[in-house]
Short mmCIF file of C-alpha atoms in Angstrom, two decimals:
data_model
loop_
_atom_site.label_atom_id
_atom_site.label_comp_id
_atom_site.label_asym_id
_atom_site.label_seq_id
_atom_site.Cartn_x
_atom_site.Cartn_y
_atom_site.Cartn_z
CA UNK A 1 -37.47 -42.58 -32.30
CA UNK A 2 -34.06 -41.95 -33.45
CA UNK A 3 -32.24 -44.11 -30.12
CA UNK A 4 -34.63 -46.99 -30.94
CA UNK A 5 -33.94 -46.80 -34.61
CA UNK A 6 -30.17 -47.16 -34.17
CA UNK A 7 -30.76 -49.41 -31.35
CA UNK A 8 -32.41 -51.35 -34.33
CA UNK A 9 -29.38 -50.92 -36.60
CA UNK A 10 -27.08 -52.30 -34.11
CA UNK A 11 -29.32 -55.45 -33.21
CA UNK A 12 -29.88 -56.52 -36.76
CA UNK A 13 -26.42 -56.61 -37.47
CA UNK A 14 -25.86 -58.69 -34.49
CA UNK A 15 -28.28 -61.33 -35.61
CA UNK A 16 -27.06 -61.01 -39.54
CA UNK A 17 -23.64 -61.28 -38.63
CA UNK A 18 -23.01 -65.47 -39.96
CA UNK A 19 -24.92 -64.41 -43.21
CA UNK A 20 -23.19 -61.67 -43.91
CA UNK A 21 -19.91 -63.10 -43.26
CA UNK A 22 -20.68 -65.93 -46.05
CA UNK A 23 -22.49 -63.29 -48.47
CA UNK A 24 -18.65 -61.63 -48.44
CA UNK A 25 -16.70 -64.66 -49.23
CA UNK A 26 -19.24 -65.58 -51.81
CA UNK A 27 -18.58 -62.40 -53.13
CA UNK A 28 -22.62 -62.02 -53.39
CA UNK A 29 -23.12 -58.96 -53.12
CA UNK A 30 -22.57 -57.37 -56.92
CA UNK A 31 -21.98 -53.47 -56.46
CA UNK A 32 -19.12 -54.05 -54.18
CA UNK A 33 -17.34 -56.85 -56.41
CA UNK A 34 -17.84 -54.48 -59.73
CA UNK A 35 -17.18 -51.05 -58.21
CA UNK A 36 -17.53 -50.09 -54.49
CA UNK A 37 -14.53 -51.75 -53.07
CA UNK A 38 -12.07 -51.22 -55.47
CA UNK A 39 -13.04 -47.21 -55.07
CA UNK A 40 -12.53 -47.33 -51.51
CA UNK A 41 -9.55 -48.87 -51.93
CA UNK A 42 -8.47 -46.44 -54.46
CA UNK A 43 -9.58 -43.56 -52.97
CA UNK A 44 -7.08 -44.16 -49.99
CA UNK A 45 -3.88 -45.38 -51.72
CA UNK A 46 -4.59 -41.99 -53.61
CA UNK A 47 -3.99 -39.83 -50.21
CA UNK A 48 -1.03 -42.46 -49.47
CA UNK A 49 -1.48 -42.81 -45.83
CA UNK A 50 0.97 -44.12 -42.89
CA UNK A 51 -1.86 -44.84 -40.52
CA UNK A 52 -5.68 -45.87 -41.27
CA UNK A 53 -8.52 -46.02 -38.78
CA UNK A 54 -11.73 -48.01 -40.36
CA UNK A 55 -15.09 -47.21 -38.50
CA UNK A 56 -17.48 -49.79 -38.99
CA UNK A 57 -15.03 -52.62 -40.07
CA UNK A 58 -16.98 -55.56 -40.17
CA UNK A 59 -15.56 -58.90 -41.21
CA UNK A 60 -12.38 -57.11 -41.72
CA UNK A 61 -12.04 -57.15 -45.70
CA UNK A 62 -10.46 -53.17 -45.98
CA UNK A 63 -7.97 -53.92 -43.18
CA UNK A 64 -6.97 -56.85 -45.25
CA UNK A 65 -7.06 -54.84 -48.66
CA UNK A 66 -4.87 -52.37 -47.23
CA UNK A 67 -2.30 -54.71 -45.59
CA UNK A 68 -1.22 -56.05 -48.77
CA UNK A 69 -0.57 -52.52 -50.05
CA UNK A 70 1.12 -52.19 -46.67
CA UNK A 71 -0.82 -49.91 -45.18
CA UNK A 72 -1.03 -49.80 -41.53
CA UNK A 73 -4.33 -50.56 -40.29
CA UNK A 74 -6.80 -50.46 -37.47
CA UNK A 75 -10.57 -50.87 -37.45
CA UNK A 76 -13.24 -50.85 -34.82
CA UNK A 77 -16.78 -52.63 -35.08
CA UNK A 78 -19.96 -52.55 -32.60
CA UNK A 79 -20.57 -56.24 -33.46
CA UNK A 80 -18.63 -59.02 -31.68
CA UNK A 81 -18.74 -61.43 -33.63
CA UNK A 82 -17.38 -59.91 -36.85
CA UNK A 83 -14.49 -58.69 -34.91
CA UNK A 84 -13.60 -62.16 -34.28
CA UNK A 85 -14.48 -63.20 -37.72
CA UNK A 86 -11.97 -60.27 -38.37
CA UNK A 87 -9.21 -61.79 -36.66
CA UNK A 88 -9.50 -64.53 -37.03
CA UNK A 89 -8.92 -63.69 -40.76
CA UNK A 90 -5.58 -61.77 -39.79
CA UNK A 91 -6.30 -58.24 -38.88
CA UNK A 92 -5.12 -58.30 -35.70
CA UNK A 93 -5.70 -54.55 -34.75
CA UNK A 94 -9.43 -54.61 -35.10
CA UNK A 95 -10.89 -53.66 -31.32
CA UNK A 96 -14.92 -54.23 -30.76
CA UNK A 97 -15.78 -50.95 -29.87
CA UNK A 98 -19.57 -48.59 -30.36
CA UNK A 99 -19.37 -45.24 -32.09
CA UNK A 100 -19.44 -43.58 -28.48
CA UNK A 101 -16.51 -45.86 -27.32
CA UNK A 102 -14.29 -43.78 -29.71
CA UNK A 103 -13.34 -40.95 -27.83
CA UNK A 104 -12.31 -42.92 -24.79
CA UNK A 105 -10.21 -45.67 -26.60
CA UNK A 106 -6.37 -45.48 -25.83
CA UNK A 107 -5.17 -44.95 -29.00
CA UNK A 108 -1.11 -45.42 -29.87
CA UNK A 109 -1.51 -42.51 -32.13
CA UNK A 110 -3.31 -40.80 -34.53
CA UNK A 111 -4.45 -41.33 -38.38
CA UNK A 112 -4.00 -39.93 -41.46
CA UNK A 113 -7.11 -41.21 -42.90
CA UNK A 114 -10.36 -42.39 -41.30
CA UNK A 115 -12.89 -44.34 -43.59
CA UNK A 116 -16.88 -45.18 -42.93
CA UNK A 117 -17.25 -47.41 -45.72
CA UNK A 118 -20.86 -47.75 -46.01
CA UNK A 119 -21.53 -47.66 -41.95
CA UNK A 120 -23.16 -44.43 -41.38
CA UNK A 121 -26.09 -45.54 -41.54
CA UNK A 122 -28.12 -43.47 -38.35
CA UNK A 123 -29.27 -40.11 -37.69
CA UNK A 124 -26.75 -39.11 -35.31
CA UNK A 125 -23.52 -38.52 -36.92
CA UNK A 126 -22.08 -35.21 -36.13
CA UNK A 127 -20.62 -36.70 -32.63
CA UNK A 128 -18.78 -39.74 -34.78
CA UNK A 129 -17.30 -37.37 -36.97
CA UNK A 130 -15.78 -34.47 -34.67
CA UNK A 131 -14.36 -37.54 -32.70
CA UNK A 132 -12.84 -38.42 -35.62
CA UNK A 133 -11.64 -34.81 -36.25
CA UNK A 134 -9.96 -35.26 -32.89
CA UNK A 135 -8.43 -38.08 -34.03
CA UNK A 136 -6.64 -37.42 -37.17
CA UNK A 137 -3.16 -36.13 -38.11
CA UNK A 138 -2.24 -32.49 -39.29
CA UNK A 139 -4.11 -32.37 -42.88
CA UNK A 140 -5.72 -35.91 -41.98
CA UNK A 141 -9.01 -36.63 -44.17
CA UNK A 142 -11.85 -38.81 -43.67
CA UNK A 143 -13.47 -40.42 -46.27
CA UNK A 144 -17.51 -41.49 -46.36
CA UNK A 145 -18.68 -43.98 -48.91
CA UNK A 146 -22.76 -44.36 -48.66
CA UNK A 147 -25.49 -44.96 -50.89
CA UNK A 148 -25.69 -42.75 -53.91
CA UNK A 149 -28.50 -40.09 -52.30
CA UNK A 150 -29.76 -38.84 -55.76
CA UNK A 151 -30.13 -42.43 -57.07
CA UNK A 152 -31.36 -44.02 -54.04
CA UNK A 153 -34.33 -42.18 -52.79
CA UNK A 154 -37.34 -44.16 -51.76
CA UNK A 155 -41.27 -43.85 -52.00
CA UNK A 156 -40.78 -41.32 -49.17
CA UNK A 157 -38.89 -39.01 -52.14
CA UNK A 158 -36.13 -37.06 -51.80
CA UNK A 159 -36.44 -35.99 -48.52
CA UNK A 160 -34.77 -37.20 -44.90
CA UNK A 161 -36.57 -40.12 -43.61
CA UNK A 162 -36.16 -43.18 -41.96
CA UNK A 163 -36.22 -46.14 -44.45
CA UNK A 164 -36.66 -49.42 -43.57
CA UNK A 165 -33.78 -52.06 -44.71
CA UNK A 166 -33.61 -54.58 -47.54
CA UNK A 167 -31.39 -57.56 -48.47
CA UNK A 168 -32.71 -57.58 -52.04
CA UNK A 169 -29.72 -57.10 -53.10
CA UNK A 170 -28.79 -61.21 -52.09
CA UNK A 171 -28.66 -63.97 -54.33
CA UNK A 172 -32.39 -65.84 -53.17
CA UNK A 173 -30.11 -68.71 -51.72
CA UNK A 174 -28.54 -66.29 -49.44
CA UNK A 175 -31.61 -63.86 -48.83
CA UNK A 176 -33.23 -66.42 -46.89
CA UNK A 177 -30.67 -66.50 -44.52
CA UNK A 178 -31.30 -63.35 -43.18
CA UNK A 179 -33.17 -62.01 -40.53
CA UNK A 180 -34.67 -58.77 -40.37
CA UNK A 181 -32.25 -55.98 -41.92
CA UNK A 182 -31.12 -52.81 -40.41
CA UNK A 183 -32.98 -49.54 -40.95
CA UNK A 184 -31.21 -46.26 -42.17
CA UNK A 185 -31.55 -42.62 -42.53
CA UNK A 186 -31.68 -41.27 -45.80
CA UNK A 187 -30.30 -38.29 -46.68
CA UNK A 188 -30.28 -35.68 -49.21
CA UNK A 189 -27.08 -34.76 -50.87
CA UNK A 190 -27.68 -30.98 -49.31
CA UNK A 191 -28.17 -33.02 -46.05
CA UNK A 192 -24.75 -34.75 -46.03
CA UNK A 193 -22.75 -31.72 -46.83
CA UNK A 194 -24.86 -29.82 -43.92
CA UNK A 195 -23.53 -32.22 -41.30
CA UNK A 196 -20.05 -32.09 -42.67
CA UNK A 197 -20.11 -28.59 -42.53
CA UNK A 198 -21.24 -28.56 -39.19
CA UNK A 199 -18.71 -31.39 -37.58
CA UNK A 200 -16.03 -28.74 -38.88
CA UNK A 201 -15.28 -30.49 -41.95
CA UNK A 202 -15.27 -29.30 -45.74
CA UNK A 203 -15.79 -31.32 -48.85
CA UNK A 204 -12.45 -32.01 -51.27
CA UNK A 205 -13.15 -34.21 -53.19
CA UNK A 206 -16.05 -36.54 -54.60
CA UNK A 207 -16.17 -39.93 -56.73
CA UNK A 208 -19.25 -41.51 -57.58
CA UNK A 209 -18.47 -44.51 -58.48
CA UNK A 210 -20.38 -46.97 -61.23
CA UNK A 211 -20.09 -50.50 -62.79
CA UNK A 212 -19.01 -49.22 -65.99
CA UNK A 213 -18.46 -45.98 -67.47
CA UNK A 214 -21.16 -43.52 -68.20
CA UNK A 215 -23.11 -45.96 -65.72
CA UNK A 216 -25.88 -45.13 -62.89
CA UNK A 217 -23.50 -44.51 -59.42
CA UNK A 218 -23.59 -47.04 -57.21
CA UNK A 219 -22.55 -45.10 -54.26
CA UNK A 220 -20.42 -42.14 -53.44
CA UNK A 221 -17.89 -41.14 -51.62
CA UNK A 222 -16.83 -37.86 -49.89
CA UNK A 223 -13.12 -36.86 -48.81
CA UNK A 224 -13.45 -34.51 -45.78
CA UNK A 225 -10.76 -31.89 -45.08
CA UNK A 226 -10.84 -30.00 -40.96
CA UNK A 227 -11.78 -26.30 -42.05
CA UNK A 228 -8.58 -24.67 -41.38
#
């Protein structure tokens, strides 16, 4: 079940890719334009990093982001196709690689931060992350942003499950561009810190961010320490 459902994951990103690609430069997609990206963003310059690895990269949008603050910059994606779109837009350094490919990649050297904005979206995670433990600098942090857990449980309630993907959250114009969307694992906010905990890593810090103050989250995002 779980190999078919990330099998899934990976497959409906493949198809969604064009869509997606437009959604971003329409700007479409409302959380991220109010609140999610600029937090990301934030929450790196905050740890003021020499070297940046983004997992899950997509169209290339953080690589770009962090450029311009001159932070240097490398990200990896499963998904052809938005690797090109990613280079094509100017991050060179983007490589088209799986989760699993990680390990094996020659790297020049290691990072001081690794982010998974919004793409841990499977069941399987502890491998991703130790390889990322592997790959980080002395006192090196990763940072998760994901769906808020308390805010975003389904009919299923709040309890792990396999939930079945949406693009709801398109304008209609753009919604109908879309094929079927990816599945995810939900997870409990007990869940998350259980896997960090057992990829070696402890939580230091959290931000949840929201649209406005005193607002619902919109997602949140974890800053991972190696347990000393």
């Amino acid at each position: 079940m779980t190999k078919q459902r990330e099998q899934q994951i990976l497959d409906s990103w493949q198809r969604n890719a064009q869509p997606w690609v437009r959604a971003l430069e329409r700007g479409a997609i409302v959380s991220r334009v109010t609140a999610t990206n600029r937090a990301i963003v934030a929450a790196i310059a905050r740890l003021a990093p020499q070297r940046v690895l983004d997992v899950g990269c997509g169209e290339g949008w953080l690589l770009r982001e962090l450029a311009a603050l001159g932070v240097a910059a490398e990200g990896v994606d499963a998904v052809p196709e938005l690797v090109a779109t990613a280079r094509a837009k100017g991050a060179a350094n983007c490589h088209c690689l799986s989760y699993q490919q990680l390990a094996t990649h020659p790297w020049a050297s290691r990072f001081d931060v690794a982010v998974c904005n919004f793409s841990l979206l499977g069941e399987s995670l502890e491998g991703v992350l130790r390889v990322l433990a592997a790959l980080l600098t002395p006192g090196g942090r990763v940072l998760v942003q994901t769906l808020h857990p308390c805010f975003t449980a389904g009919a299923q309630g709040y309890q792990r499950a396999w939930l079945e993907g949406s693009w709801q959250g398109m304008p209609g114009d753009l919604r109908a561009e879309f094929g079927d969307a990816p599945p995810w694992y939900f997870r409990r906010l007990s869940d998350w810190l259980q896997l960090f905990a057992a990829a070696g890593f402890v939580v230091t810090a959290i931000d949840e961010p929201a649209a406005e103050v005193g607002g619902e989250p919109l997602s949140i995002i974890f800053e991972l320490c190696l347990v000393q």
